[in-house]
Amino acid sequence: MQLGIVGLGRMGGNIARRLMKARHEIVAYDRDEHAIAALAKDGAKAASSLDAFISLLSPPRAVWVMVPAGAATEESVAALSNILQKGDTIIDGGNSFYKDDIRRAKIVSARGIHYVDVGTSGGVWGLERGYCMMIGGERAVVDRFDPIFAALAPGVGQITRTPNRESRDPRVEKGYMYVGANGAGHFVKMVHNGIEYGLMQAYAEGFDILRNKMSEALPEEERYSIDVADVAEVWRRGSVISSWLLDLTAIALAKDAELDGFSGFVQDSGEGRWTVDAAIEEAVPANVLSAALYARFRSRIQHGFADKMLSAMRKEFGGHIEGGPVKGGSPEGGNQ
């Protein structure tokens, strides 16, 4: 099957390569000439402009957009909708906000162009492992691209089959799923990433507790020197908290158990915020996901105003001085 790909970064380029390995024909375009040249060496048809890119695609054309969410995706979809024709399809495989998908689908459908949103998980490992995909759009259009999704997906692999799934869509077990109308794919991927924030935060806090068991604030007989790299490794094997995130944690700790190569400044790419916003709109409690998002905000400041206010209040009600607890506790009997 022929597919055009706009955006040949870490994920876009590997998506193209995985499809070519499955004998699909790839037409590639990126603003970076080096990215185009690299993919051309691997067998893609390279285009130096969007017009040239479109000319290399056979109607009905299908274009997978894999650029950063926001302005870059907005500009790419707008540019493509001006040169594609009725019956062609735009597939957004990035991390777009699902409400933007709904809006863009209405705009391009007025021109007779189909729109599909694909929440794509797999990161830089996707070329080897495959990509988990959550797909939104018109069902008939999505089904037409099943060979593309099947080639990108991980497949059944060695994962134990879940009981009582015999009557359900078998493609789900292969790692891709039709979710619903436009925006549904990215909505599910958004929540996926919100959950990811929570899981990552739980691991981070747990390992921090392990690492600090040698703290001088503890009685000497309660201090343990725990090898966190070995803990991560042993938990990978038979533990109920094993996961791919734990696998990646073990890899990082094996390289550098102190993680000295990192500053601890943690960005968020937007999906965590959108997930919390959705929880507010639906009146769904999301305590863990919200706290994980706020923890990322906290990582970016050494001492913010809220920390200063806490210190000020603690001094006022208990005489606590910054730098440590007051020996003997506060006048109220605690160290709040």
CSV table of C-alpha atoms in Angstrom, one decimal, residues 10-310:
chain,number,residue,atom,x,y,z
A,10,ARG,CA,12.4,10.1,15.6
A,11,MET,CA,8.9,8.6,15.3
A,12,GLY,CA,8.0,9.6,11.8
A,13,GLY,CA,11.2,8.3,10.3
A,14,ASN,CA,10.9,5.0,12.1
A,15,ILE,CA,7.2,4.6,11.2
A,16,ALA,CA,8.3,4.9,7.5
A,17,ARG,CA,11.0,2.4,8.0
A,18,ARG,CA,8.8,-0.2,9.7
A,19,LEU,CA,6.2,0.2,6.9
A,20,MET,CA,8.9,-0.2,4.2
A,21,LYS,CA,10.1,-3.4,5.9
A,22,ALA,CA,6.6,-4.7,5.4
A,23,ARG,CA,6.8,-3.8,1.7
A,24,HIS,CA,4.6,-0.7,1.8
A,25,GLU,CA,5.6,2.1,-0.5
A,26,ILE,CA,6.6,5.3,1.3
A,27,VAL,CA,6.7,8.8,-0.1
A,28,ALA,CA,8.5,11.1,2.3
A,29,TYR,CA,8.7,14.8,3.0
A,30,ASP,CA,10.3,16.9,5.7
A,31,ARG,CA,11.6,20.5,5.9
A,32,ASP,CA,15.0,18.9,6.9
A,33,GLU,CA,16.8,17.8,3.8
A,34,HIS,CA,19.0,15.5,5.7
A,35,ALA,CA,16.0,13.6,7.1
A,36,ILE,CA,14.6,13.2,3.6
A,37,ALA,CA,18.0,12.0,2.3
A,38,ALA,CA,18.4,9.5,5.1
A,39,LEU,CA,15.0,7.9,4.4
A,40,ALA,CA,15.6,7.9,0.7
A,41,LYS,CA,18.7,5.7,1.3
A,42,ASP,CA,16.4,3.3,3.1
A,43,GLY,CA,14.1,3.1,0.1
A,44,ALA,CA,11.6,5.9,0.3
A,45,LYS,CA,10.6,8.1,-2.5
A,46,ALA,CA,11.8,11.5,-1.5
A,47,ALA,CA,10.1,14.9,-2.2
A,48,SER,CA,11.7,18.3,-1.9
A,49,SER,CA,8.4,20.2,-1.6
A,50,LEU,CA,4.8,19.5,-0.7
A,51,ASP,CA,3.7,19.9,-4.3
A,52,ALA,CA,6.3,17.4,-5.4
A,53,PHE,CA,5.2,15.2,-2.5
A,54,ILE,CA,1.6,15.2,-3.7
A,55,SER,CA,2.6,14.5,-7.3
A,56,LEU,CA,4.3,11.3,-6.2
A,57,LEU,CA,1.1,10.0,-4.6
A,58,SER,CA,-1.6,8.1,-6.5
A,59,PRO,CA,-5.3,9.0,-5.9
A,60,PRO,CA,-6.9,8.4,-3.6
A,61,ARG,CA,-4.0,9.7,-1.6
A,62,ALA,CA,-3.2,9.1,2.0
A,63,VAL,CA,-0.9,11.3,4.0
A,64,TRP,CA,0.3,10.5,7.5
A,65,VAL,CA,1.3,13.7,9.4
A,66,MET,CA,3.9,13.2,12.1
A,67,VAL,CA,4.9,16.6,13.4
A,68,PRO,CA,4.7,18.2,16.8
A,69,ALA,CA,1.2,18.9,18.1
A,70,GLY,CA,-0.1,22.4,18.0
A,71,ALA,CA,0.9,25.0,15.4
A,72,ALA,CA,3.1,22.6,13.4
A,73,THR,CA,0.2,20.1,12.9
A,74,GLU,CA,-2.3,22.9,12.3
A,75,GLU,CA,-0.1,24.4,9.5
A,76,SER,CA,0.6,21.0,8.0
A,77,VAL,CA,-3.1,19.9,7.9
A,78,ALA,CA,-4.1,23.3,6.4
A,79,ALA,CA,-1.4,23.2,3.7
A,80,LEU,CA,-2.3,19.6,2.8
A,81,SER,CA,-6.1,20.4,2.7
A,82,ASN,CA,-5.4,23.1,0.1
A,83,ILE,CA,-3.6,20.7,-2.3
A,84,LEU,CA,-5.3,17.3,-1.7
A,85,GLN,CA,-8.4,16.3,-3.6
A,86,LYS,CA,-11.8,14.8,-2.8
A,87,GLY,CA,-11.5,11.3,-1.6
A,88,ASP,CA,-7.9,11.8,-0.2
A,89,THR,CA,-7.2,11.2,3.5
A,90,ILE,CA,-5.1,13.0,6.1
A,91,ILE,CA,-3.9,10.9,9.0
A,92,ASP,CA,-2.7,12.7,12.1
A,93,GLY,CA,-0.4,10.3,14.0
A,94,GLY,CA,1.0,12.9,16.5
A,95,ASN,CA,-0.3,13.9,19.9
A,96,SER,CA,-3.0,16.4,18.9
A,97,PHE,CA,-5.6,17.6,21.3
A,98,TYR,CA,-8.8,15.6,20.5
A,99,LYS,CA,-11.0,18.7,20.2
A,100,ASP,CA,-8.6,20.0,17.5
A,101,ASP,CA,-9.2,16.8,15.6
A,102,ILE,CA,-13.0,17.3,15.7
A,103,ARG,CA,-12.6,20.9,14.4
A,104,ARG,CA,-10.1,20.0,11.7
A,105,ALA,CA,-12.1,17.0,10.5
A,106,LYS,CA,-15.1,19.2,9.9
A,107,ILE,CA,-13.0,21.7,7.9
A,108,VAL,CA,-11.4,19.1,5.6
A,109,SER,CA,-14.6,17.1,5.2
A,110,ALA,CA,-16.2,20.1,3.7
A,111,ARG,CA,-13.7,19.7,0.9
A,112,GLY,CA,-14.4,16.0,0.6
A,113,ILE,CA,-11.2,15.0,2.4
A,114,HIS,CA,-11.2,12.3,5.1
A,115,TYR,CA,-9.5,12.8,8.4
A,116,VAL,CA,-8.2,10.1,10.7
A,117,ASP,CA,-6.6,10.6,14.1
A,118,VAL,CA,-4.2,8.0,15.4
A,119,GLY,CA,-2.9,8.1,19.0
A,120,THR,CA,0.5,6.4,18.6
A,121,SER,CA,2.5,4.9,21.5
A,122,GLY,CA,5.9,3.3,21.1
A,123,GLY,CA,8.4,6.1,21.1
A,124,VAL,CA,11.9,5.5,19.8
A,125,TRP,CA,11.5,1.8,20.3
A,126,GLY,CA,8.6,1.5,17.8
A,127,LEU,CA,10.7,0.5,14.9
A,128,GLU,CA,11.7,-2.7,16.7
A,129,ARG,CA,8.7,-3.3,19.0
A,130,GLY,CA,5.9,-1.9,16.9
A,131,TYR,CA,3.4,0.8,17.8
A,132,CYS,CA,0.2,0.6,19.9
A,133,MET,CA,-2.4,2.7,18.1
A,134,MET,CA,-5.8,4.1,19.1
A,135,ILE,CA,-7.7,5.3,16.0
A,136,GLY,CA,-10.5,7.7,15.4
A,137,GLY,CA,-12.4,8.6,12.3
A,138,GLU,CA,-15.0,7.2,9.8
A,139,ARG,CA,-15.1,3.4,10.3
A,140,ALA,CA,-15.0,2.6,6.6
A,141,VAL,CA,-12.0,4.9,6.0
A,142,VAL,CA,-10.1,3.5,8.9
A,143,ASP,CA,-10.8,-0.1,7.7
A,144,ARG,CA,-9.3,0.8,4.3
A,145,PHE,CA,-6.0,1.5,6.0
A,146,ASP,CA,-5.9,-1.8,8.0
A,147,PRO,CA,-2.8,-3.1,6.1
A,148,ILE,CA,-0.9,0.0,7.3
A,149,PHE,CA,-2.0,-0.3,10.9
A,150,ALA,CA,-1.4,-4.0,11.0
A,151,ALA,CA,2.2,-3.5,9.7
A,152,LEU,CA,2.9,-0.8,12.4
A,153,ALA,CA,1.3,-2.7,15.3
A,154,PRO,CA,3.4,-5.1,17.5
A,155,GLY,CA,1.3,-8.1,16.7
A,156,VAL,CA,0.1,-10.8,19.2
A,157,GLY,CA,3.7,-11.7,20.2
A,158,GLN,CA,4.3,-13.6,23.4
A,159,ILE,CA,1.7,-11.9,25.5
A,160,THR,CA,-0.7,-14.3,27.3
A,161,ARG,CA,-4.1,-14.0,25.8
A,162,THR,CA,-6.8,-12.5,28.0
A,163,PRO,CA,-9.7,-15.0,28.7
A,164,ASN,CA,-13.2,-14.5,27.3
A,165,ARG,CA,-12.1,-12.2,24.4
A,166,GLU,CA,-13.1,-14.7,21.6
A,167,SER,CA,-16.1,-12.6,20.4
A,168,ARG,CA,-14.2,-9.2,20.4
A,169,ASP,CA,-12.2,-7.5,17.6
A,170,PRO,CA,-9.1,-9.6,17.1
A,171,ARG,CA,-7.1,-6.5,15.9
A,172,VAL,CA,-7.0,-5.2,19.5
A,173,GLU,CA,-4.9,-8.2,20.6
A,174,LYS,CA,-2.4,-7.2,17.8
A,175,GLY,CA,-2.0,-3.7,19.3
A,176,TYR,CA,-4.4,-1.4,17.4
A,177,MET,CA,-8.0,-0.4,18.0
A,178,TYR,CA,-10.7,1.5,16.2
A,179,VAL,CA,-12.1,3.7,19.1
A,180,GLY,CA,-14.8,5.8,17.4
A,181,ALA,CA,-15.5,9.1,15.6
A,182,ASN,CA,-13.0,11.8,14.9
A,183,GLY,CA,-11.0,12.7,18.0
A,184,ALA,CA,-11.7,9.5,19.8
A,185,GLY,CA,-8.3,8.0,19.0
A,186,HIS,CA,-6.4,11.0,20.4
A,187,PHE,CA,-8.7,11.2,23.4
A,188,VAL,CA,-7.8,7.6,24.4
A,189,LYS,CA,-4.1,8.4,23.8
A,190,MET,CA,-4.4,11.5,25.9
A,191,VAL,CA,-5.7,9.5,28.9
A,192,HIS,CA,-3.0,6.9,28.2
A,193,ASN,CA,-0.4,9.6,28.6
A,194,GLY,CA,-2.1,11.0,31.7
A,195,ILE,CA,-1.9,7.5,33.3
A,196,GLU,CA,1.7,7.4,32.2
A,197,TYR,CA,2.4,10.5,34.2
A,198,GLY,CA,1.0,8.8,37.3
A,199,LEU,CA,2.9,5.6,36.8
A,200,MET,CA,6.2,7.4,36.2
A,201,GLN,CA,5.6,9.5,39.4
A,202,ALA,CA,4.9,6.5,41.5
A,203,TYR,CA,8.1,4.8,40.4
A,204,ALA,CA,10.1,8.0,40.8
A,205,GLU,CA,8.8,8.5,44.4
A,206,GLY,CA,9.3,4.8,45.4
A,207,PHE,CA,12.9,4.7,44.2
A,208,ASP,CA,13.6,8.0,45.9
A,209,ILE,CA,12.3,6.5,49.2
A,210,LEU,CA,14.6,3.5,48.7
A,211,ARG,CA,17.6,5.7,47.9
A,212,ASN,CA,17.2,7.9,50.9
A,213,LYS,CA,17.1,5.0,53.4
A,214,MET,CA,20.7,6.0,54.3
A,215,SER,CA,19.5,9.5,55.4
A,216,GLU,CA,21.4,10.8,58.4
A,217,ALA,CA,17.9,11.9,59.7
A,218,LEU,CA,17.2,8.2,60.4
A,219,PRO,CA,18.4,6.2,63.4
A,220,GLU,CA,21.6,4.4,62.4
A,221,GLU,CA,20.1,0.9,62.9
A,222,GLU,CA,17.3,1.8,60.5
A,223,ARG,CA,19.6,2.9,57.7
A,224,TYR,CA,20.1,0.6,54.7
A,225,SER,CA,22.3,1.0,51.7
A,226,ILE,CA,20.0,-0.3,48.9
A,227,ASP,CA,21.2,-0.8,45.4
A,228,VAL,CA,18.3,0.8,43.5
A,229,ALA,CA,19.6,-0.5,40.1
A,230,ASP,CA,19.4,-4.1,41.5
A,231,VAL,CA,16.0,-3.4,43.0
A,232,ALA,CA,14.7,-2.3,39.6
A,233,GLU,CA,16.1,-5.4,38.0
A,234,VAL,CA,14.6,-7.9,40.6
A,235,TRP,CA,11.2,-6.2,40.3
A,236,ARG,CA,11.2,-6.8,36.6
A,237,ARG,CA,11.0,-10.5,37.3
A,238,GLY,CA,7.8,-11.8,38.7
A,239,SER,CA,6.8,-8.6,40.5
A,240,VAL,CA,3.2,-7.3,40.3
A,241,ILE,CA,4.6,-3.9,39.5
A,242,SER,CA,6.6,-5.0,36.5
A,243,SER,CA,6.1,-3.0,33.3
A,244,TRP,CA,7.9,-1.6,30.3
A,245,LEU,CA,8.4,1.7,32.3
A,246,LEU,CA,10.2,-0.4,34.9
A,247,ASP,CA,12.3,-2.0,32.2
A,248,LEU,CA,13.3,1.4,31.0
A,249,THR,CA,14.0,2.5,34.6
A,250,ALA,CA,16.3,-0.5,35.1
A,251,ILE,CA,18.2,0.4,31.9
A,252,ALA,CA,18.7,4.0,33.1
A,253,LEU,CA,19.8,2.9,36.6
A,254,ALA,CA,22.2,0.3,35.2
A,255,LYS,CA,24.0,3.1,33.3
A,256,ASP,CA,24.1,5.5,36.2
A,257,ALA,CA,22.6,4.6,39.6
A,258,GLU,CA,22.9,8.2,40.7
A,259,LEU,CA,21.4,9.7,37.5
A,260,ASP,CA,24.0,12.4,37.6
A,261,GLY,CA,23.5,13.1,33.9
A,262,PHE,CA,20.0,14.6,34.6
A,263,SER,CA,19.0,17.9,36.1
A,264,GLY,CA,15.6,16.8,37.3
A,265,PHE,CA,13.8,19.5,35.3
A,266,VAL,CA,10.8,17.5,34.0
A,267,GLN,CA,8.7,18.9,31.1
A,268,ASP,CA,5.1,17.9,30.3
A,269,SER,CA,4.0,17.6,26.7
A,270,GLY,CA,0.4,18.6,27.2
A,271,GLU,CA,-1.5,15.4,27.4
A,272,GLY,CA,-1.3,15.4,31.2
A,273,ARG,CA,-2.9,18.8,31.4
A,274,TRP,CA,-5.6,17.8,28.9
A,275,THR,CA,-6.4,14.7,30.8
A,276,VAL,CA,-6.9,16.7,34.0
A,277,ASP,CA,-9.0,19.1,32.1
A,278,ALA,CA,-11.2,16.3,30.8
A,279,ALA,CA,-11.6,14.9,34.3
A,280,ILE,CA,-12.8,18.3,35.5
A,281,GLU,CA,-15.3,18.5,32.5
A,282,GLU,CA,-16.6,15.0,33.4
A,283,ALA,CA,-16.5,15.6,37.2
A,284,VAL,CA,-14.3,12.5,37.6
A,285,PRO,CA,-11.8,12.5,40.5
A,286,ALA,CA,-8.3,12.2,39.2
A,287,ASN,CA,-6.2,12.6,42.4
A,288,VAL,CA,-3.1,10.7,41.3
A,289,LEU,CA,-3.0,12.1,37.7
A,290,SER,CA,-3.4,15.6,38.9
A,291,ALA,CA,-0.7,15.2,41.6
A,292,ALA,CA,1.7,13.7,39.0
A,293,LEU,CA,1.2,16.7,36.7
A,294,TYR,CA,1.8,19.2,39.5
A,295,ALA,CA,4.9,17.3,40.5
A,296,ARG,CA,6.3,18.0,37.1
A,297,PHE,CA,5.5,21.7,37.5
A,298,ARG,CA,7.3,21.5,40.9
A,299,SER,CA,10.4,20.0,39.3
A,300,ARG,CA,11.1,23.2,37.4
A,301,ILE,CA,11.6,25.5,40.3
A,302,GLN,CA,14.1,25.4,43.2
A,303,HIS,CA,12.0,27.4,45.7
A,304,GLY,CA,8.8,29.0,44.5
A,305,PHE,CA,6.4,31.4,46.2
A,306,ALA,CA,4.3,28.6,47.6
A,307,ASP,CA,7.4,27.2,49.4
A,308,LYS,CA,8.1,30.6,50.9
A,309,MET,CA,4.5,30.9,52.0
A,310,LEU,CA,4.7,27.5,53.7
